[in-house]
Short mmCIF file of C-alpha atoms in Angstrom, two decimals:
data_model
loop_
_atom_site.label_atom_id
_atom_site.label_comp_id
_atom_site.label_asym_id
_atom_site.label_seq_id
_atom_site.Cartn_x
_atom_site.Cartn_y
_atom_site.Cartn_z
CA UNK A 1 93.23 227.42 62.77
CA UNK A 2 91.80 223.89 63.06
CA UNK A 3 93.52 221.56 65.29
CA UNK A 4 93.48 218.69 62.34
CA UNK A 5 94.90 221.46 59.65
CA UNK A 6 98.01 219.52 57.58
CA UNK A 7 101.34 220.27 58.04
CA UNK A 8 103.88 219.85 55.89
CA UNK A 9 107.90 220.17 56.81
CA UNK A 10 110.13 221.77 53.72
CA UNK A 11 113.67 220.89 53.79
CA UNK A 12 115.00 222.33 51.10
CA UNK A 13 118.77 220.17 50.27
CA UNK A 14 121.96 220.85 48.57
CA UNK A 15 124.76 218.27 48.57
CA UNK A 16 124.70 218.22 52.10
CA UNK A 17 123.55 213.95 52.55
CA UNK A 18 124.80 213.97 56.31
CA UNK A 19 123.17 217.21 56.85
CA UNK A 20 119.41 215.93 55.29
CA UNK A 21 119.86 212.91 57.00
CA UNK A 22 120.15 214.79 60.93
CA UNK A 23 117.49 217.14 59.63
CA UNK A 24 114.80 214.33 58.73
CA UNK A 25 116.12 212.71 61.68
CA UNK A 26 114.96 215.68 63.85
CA UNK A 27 111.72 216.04 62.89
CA UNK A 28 111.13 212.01 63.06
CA UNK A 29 111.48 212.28 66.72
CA UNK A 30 109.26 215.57 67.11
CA UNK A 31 106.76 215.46 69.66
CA UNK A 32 103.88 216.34 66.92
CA UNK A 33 104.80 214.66 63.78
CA UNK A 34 104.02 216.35 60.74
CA UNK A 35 101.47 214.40 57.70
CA UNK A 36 104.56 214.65 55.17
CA UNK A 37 108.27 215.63 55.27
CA UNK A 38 108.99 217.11 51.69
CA UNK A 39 112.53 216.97 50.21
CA UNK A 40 113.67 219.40 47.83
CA UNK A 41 116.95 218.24 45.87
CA UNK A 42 118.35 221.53 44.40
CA UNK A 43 121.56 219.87 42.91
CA UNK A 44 121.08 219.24 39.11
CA UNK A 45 122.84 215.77 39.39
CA UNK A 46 120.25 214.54 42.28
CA UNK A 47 122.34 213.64 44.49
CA UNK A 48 120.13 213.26 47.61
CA UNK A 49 118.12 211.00 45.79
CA UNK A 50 119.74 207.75 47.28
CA UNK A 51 119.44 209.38 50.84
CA UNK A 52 115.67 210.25 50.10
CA UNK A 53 115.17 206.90 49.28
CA UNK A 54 117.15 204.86 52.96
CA UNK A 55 115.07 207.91 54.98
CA UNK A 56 112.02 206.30 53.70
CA UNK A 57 112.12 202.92 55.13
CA UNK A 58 110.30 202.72 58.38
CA UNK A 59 109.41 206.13 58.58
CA UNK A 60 106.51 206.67 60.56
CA UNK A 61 105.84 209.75 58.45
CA UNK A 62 105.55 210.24 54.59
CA UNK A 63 108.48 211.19 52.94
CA UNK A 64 108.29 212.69 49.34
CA UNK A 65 111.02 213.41 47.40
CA UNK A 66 111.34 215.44 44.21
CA UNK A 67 114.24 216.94 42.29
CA UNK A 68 114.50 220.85 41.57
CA UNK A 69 117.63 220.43 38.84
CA UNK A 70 117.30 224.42 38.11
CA UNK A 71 120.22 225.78 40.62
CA UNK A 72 118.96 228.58 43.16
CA UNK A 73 117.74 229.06 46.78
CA UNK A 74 114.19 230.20 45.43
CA UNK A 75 113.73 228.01 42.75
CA UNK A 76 114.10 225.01 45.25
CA UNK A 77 111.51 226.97 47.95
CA UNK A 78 109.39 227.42 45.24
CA UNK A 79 109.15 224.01 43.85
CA UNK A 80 108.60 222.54 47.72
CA UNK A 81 105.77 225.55 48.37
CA UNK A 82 103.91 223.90 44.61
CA UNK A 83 104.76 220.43 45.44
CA UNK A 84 103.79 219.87 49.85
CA UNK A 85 100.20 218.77 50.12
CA UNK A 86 100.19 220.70 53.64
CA UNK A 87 97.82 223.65 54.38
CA UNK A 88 100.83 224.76 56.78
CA UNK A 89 104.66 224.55 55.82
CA UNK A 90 107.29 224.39 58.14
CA UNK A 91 110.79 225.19 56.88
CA UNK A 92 113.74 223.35 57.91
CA UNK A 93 117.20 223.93 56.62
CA UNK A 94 119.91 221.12 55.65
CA UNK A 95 122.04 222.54 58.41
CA UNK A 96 119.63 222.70 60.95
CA UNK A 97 118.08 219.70 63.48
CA UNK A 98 115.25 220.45 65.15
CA UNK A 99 114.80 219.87 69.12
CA UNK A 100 111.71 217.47 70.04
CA UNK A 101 108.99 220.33 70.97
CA UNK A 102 109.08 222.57 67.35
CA UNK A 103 107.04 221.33 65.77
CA UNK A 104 104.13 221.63 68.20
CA UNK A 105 105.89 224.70 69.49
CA UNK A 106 105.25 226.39 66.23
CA UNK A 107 101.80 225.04 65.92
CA UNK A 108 100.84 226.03 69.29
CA UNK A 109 102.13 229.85 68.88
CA UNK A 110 100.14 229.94 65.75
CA UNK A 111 97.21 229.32 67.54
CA UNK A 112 97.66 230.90 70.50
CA UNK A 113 98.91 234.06 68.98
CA UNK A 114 96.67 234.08 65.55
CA UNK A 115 99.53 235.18 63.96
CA UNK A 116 99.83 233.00 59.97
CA UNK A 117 104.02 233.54 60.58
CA UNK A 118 105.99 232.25 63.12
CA UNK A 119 109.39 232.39 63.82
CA UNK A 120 111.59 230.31 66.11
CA UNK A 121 115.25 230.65 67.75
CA UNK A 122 117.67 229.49 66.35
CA UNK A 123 121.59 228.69 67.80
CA UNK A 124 124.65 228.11 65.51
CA UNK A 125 126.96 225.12 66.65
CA UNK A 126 130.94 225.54 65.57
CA UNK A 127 133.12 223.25 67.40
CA UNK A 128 135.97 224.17 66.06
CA UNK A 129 136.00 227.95 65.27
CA UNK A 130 138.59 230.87 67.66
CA UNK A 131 136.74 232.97 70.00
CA UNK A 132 136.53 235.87 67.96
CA UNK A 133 135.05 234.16 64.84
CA UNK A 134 132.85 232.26 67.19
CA UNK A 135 131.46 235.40 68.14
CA UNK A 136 131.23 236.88 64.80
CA UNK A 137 129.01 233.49 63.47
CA UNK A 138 126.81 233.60 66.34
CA UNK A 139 126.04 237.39 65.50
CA UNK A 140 125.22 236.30 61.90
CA UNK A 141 123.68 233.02 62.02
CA UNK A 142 121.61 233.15 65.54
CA UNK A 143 118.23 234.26 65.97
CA UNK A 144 117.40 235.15 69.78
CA UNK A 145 114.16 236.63 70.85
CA UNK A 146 112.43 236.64 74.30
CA UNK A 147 112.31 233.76 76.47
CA UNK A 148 108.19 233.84 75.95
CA UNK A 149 105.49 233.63 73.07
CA UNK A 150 105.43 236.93 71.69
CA UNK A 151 104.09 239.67 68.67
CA UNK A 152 107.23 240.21 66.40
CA UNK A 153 107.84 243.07 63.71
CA UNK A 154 111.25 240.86 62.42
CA UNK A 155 112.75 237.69 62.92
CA UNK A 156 113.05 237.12 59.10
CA UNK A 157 114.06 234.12 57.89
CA UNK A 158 112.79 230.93 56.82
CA UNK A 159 114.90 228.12 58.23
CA UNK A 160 113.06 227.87 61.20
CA UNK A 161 109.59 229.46 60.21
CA UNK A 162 105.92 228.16 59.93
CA UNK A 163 103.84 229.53 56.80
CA UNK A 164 100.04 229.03 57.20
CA UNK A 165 98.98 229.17 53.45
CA UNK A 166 95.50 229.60 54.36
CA UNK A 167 95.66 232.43 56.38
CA UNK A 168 97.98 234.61 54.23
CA UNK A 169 98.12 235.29 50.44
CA UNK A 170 101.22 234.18 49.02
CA UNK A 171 102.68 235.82 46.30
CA UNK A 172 102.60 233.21 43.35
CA UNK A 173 105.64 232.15 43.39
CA UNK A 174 106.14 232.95 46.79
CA UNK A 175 109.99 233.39 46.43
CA UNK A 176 111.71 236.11 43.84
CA UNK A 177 113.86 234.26 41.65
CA UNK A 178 116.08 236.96 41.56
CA UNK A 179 117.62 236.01 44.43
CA UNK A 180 118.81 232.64 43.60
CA UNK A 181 122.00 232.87 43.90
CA UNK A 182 122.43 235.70 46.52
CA UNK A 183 119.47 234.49 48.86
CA UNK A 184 117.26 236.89 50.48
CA UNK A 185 114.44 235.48 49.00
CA UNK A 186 112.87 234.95 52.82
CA UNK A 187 113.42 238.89 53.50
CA UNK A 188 111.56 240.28 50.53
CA UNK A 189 108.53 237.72 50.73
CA UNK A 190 108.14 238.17 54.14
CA UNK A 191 108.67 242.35 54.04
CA UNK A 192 105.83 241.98 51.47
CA UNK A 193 103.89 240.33 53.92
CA UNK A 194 104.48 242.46 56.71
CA UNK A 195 103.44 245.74 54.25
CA UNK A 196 100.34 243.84 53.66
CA UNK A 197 99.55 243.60 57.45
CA UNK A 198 100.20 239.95 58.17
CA UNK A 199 101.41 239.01 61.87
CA UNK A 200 104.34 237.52 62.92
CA UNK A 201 105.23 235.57 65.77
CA UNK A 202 107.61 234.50 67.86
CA UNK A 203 107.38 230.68 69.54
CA UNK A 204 110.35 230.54 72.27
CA UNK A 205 110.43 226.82 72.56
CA UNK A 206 110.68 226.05 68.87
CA UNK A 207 114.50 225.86 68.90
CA UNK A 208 116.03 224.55 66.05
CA UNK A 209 120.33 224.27 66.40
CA UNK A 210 122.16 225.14 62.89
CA UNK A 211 125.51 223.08 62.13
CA UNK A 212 127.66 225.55 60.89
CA UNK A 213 130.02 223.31 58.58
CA UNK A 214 133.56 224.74 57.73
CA UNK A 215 133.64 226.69 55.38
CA UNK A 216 130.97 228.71 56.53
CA UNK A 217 133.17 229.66 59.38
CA UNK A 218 135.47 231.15 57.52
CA UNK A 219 136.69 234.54 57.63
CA UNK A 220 135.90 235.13 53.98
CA UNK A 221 132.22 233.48 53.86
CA UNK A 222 131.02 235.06 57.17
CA UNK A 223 132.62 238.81 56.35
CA UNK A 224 130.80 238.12 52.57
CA UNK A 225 127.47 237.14 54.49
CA UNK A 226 127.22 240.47 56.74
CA UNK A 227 128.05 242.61 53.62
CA UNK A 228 124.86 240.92 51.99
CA UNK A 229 123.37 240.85 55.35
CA UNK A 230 123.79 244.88 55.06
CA UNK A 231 122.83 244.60 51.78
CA UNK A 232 119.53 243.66 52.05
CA UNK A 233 118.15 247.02 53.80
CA UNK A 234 118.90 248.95 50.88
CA UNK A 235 118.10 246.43 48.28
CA UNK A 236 114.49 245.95 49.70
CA UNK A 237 113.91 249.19 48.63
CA UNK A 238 114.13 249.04 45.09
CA UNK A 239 112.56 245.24 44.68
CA UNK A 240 109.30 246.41 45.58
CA UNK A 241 106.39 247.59 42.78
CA UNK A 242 108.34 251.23 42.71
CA UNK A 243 111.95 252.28 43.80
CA UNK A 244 111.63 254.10 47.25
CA UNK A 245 114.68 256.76 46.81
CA UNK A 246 114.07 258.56 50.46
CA UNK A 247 114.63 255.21 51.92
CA UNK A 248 117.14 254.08 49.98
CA UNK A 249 119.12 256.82 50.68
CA UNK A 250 118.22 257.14 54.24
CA UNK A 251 120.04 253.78 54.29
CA UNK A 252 122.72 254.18 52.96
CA UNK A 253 123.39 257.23 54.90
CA UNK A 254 122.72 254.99 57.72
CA UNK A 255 125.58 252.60 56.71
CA UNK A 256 128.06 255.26 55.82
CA UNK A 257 127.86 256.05 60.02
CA UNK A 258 128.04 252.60 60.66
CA UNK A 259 131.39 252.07 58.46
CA UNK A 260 132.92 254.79 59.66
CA UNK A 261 131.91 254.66 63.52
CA UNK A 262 132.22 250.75 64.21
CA UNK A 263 134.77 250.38 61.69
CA UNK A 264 137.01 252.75 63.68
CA UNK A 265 135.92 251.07 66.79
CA UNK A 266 136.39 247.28 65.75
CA UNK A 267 139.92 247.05 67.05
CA UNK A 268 140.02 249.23 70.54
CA UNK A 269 136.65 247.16 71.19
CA UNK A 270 138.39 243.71 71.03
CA UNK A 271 141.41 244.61 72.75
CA UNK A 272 139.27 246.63 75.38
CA UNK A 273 135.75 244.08 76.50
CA UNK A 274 136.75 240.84 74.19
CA UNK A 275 136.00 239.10 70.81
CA UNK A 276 131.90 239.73 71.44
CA UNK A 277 132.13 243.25 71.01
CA UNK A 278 135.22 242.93 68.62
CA UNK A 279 132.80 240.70 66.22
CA UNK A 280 129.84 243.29 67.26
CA UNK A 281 131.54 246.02 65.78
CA UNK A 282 133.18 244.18 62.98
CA UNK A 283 130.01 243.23 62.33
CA UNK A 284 128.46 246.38 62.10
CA UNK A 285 130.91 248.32 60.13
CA UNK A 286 130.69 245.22 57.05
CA UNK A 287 127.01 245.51 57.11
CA UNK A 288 127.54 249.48 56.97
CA UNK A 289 129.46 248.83 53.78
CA UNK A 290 126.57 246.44 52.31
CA UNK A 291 123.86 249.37 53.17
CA UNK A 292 126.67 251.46 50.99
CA UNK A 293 127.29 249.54 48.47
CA UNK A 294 123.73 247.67 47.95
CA UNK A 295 124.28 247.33 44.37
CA UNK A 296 123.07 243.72 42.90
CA UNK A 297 126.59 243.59 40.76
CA UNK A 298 128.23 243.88 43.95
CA UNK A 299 126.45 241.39 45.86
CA UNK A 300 128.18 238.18 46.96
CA UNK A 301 126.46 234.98 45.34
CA UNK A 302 125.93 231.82 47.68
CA UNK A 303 123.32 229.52 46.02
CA UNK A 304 122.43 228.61 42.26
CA UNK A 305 125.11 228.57 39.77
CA UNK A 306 127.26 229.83 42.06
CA UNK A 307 127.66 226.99 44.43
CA UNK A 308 128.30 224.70 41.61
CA UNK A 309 131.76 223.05 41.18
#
């Protein structure tokens, strides 16, 4: 990769203003500073526009704006994959600020490793939320990986990620608009990646912390997120050019054990060691039930339409 190759940061926006605003804040004060920060307004009223337009003034850094008024999480990644001028994208969600070093962090794993896809940690920040719930967020919105550079097989996910365009063939669009409004959209275009022998890696000091706001907290939300969490398994396995039964069934058999075993255990586990391996099995057992029942009817929506109102 050449040292002078353009980068581009994605931050893909939906009614969150205070949100945007700490995320473009972030990557202002980044060590490496990227040749554009690209806003993606996925609210059909615009409603970041005015923010867009105060982050502008005096930024060291270009700051393009442009509205994506069709509602869904891969319509908007879409539209800011067509739109950045950069050779390399680096995603950034709403809810996320970015510590000083990612940036360069990402850029220097993708060097050092040769690897087009890198993934970074990420830690979820809940002031307010009980122990047990705390527990159960940090299992669903974390990503931990080794305390060093290294070759990954999965740390899906694209809040948090760095995309070199020119070193791996995108699928045009790059997102499946079928999952607007369930999300997902990262696993299946990065699975497809991995299947066509694209590296990932793993850059330990690109650490990015996630805001989880309140309703995301929630008992509802979270327990609706690790059923589509557990969803996902099975559902990659009939989104791909052909329907792979053995694997679809193999997980599914794999979640029946898991809703029967950790569902069982969920209880005796908190009372027993605490609210991290309460959550752990809770966890578990949900996701069991979203291997189980993978069906797309059954799927909890989060983005698109369904976010509306």
């Amino acid at each position: 990769m050449s040292e002078d190759a353009s980068v581009s940061v994605l931050i893909p926006t939906f009614r969150r203003a205070e949100g945007l605003a700490r995320a473009v804040a972030s990557v202002l004060a980044q060590t490496r500073l990227p040749d554009e920060i690209m806003i993606v307004d996925n609210d059909p009223a615009g409603s970041a526009r005015d923010m867009a337009s105060q982050l502008t003034e005096g930024s060291p850094v270009a700051i393009r704006y442009v509205h994506e008024p069709r509602p869904g999480v891969a319509n908007a990644r879409n539209t800011g994959f067509a739109t950045a001028t950069g050779r390399i994208i680096a995603q950034l969600d709403d809810d996320e600020a970015a510590t000083p070093q990612w940036l360069e962090s990402l850029l220097a794993t993708r060097s050092a490793m040769d690897c087009p896809i890198v993934f970074g940690p990420v830690t979820p920040l809940a002031v307010d939320a009980a122990p047990t719930a705390r527990a159960f967020l940090e299992r669903l919105y974390a990503r931990t990986g080794p305390d060093h550079d290294a070759l990954r097989t999965r740390d899906w996910g694209c809040g948090n990620s760095l995309i070199d365009r020119a070193a791996a063939t995108l699928p045009d669009p790059p997102f499946d608009v079928r999952t607007n409004e369930m999300g997902g959209e990262d696993d299946l275009l990065f699975v497809a990646l991995q299947d066509a022998g694209v590296r990932f890696a793993w850059s330990a000091g690109a650490e990015v912390i996630e805001h989880v706001e309140d309703k995301r907290a929630r008992w509802p939300h979270m327990l609706a997120r690790s059923f589509a969490y557990g969803q996902g398994a099975s559902q990659n396995c009939i989104h791909g050019s052909k329907v792979d039964y053995p694997a679809l069934l193999g997980w599914m058999a794999v979640g029946l054990g898991q809703a029967m075993v950790f569902g069982l255990a969920a209880l005796p586990a908190r009372l027993a060691a605490g609210p991290g391996a309460g959550a752990a099995c809770l966890d578990k057992a949900v996701q069991g039930f979203g291997k189980l029942f993978w069906m797309e009817g059954l799927a909890p929506r989060f983005y698109g339409a369904a976010s509306r109102g």
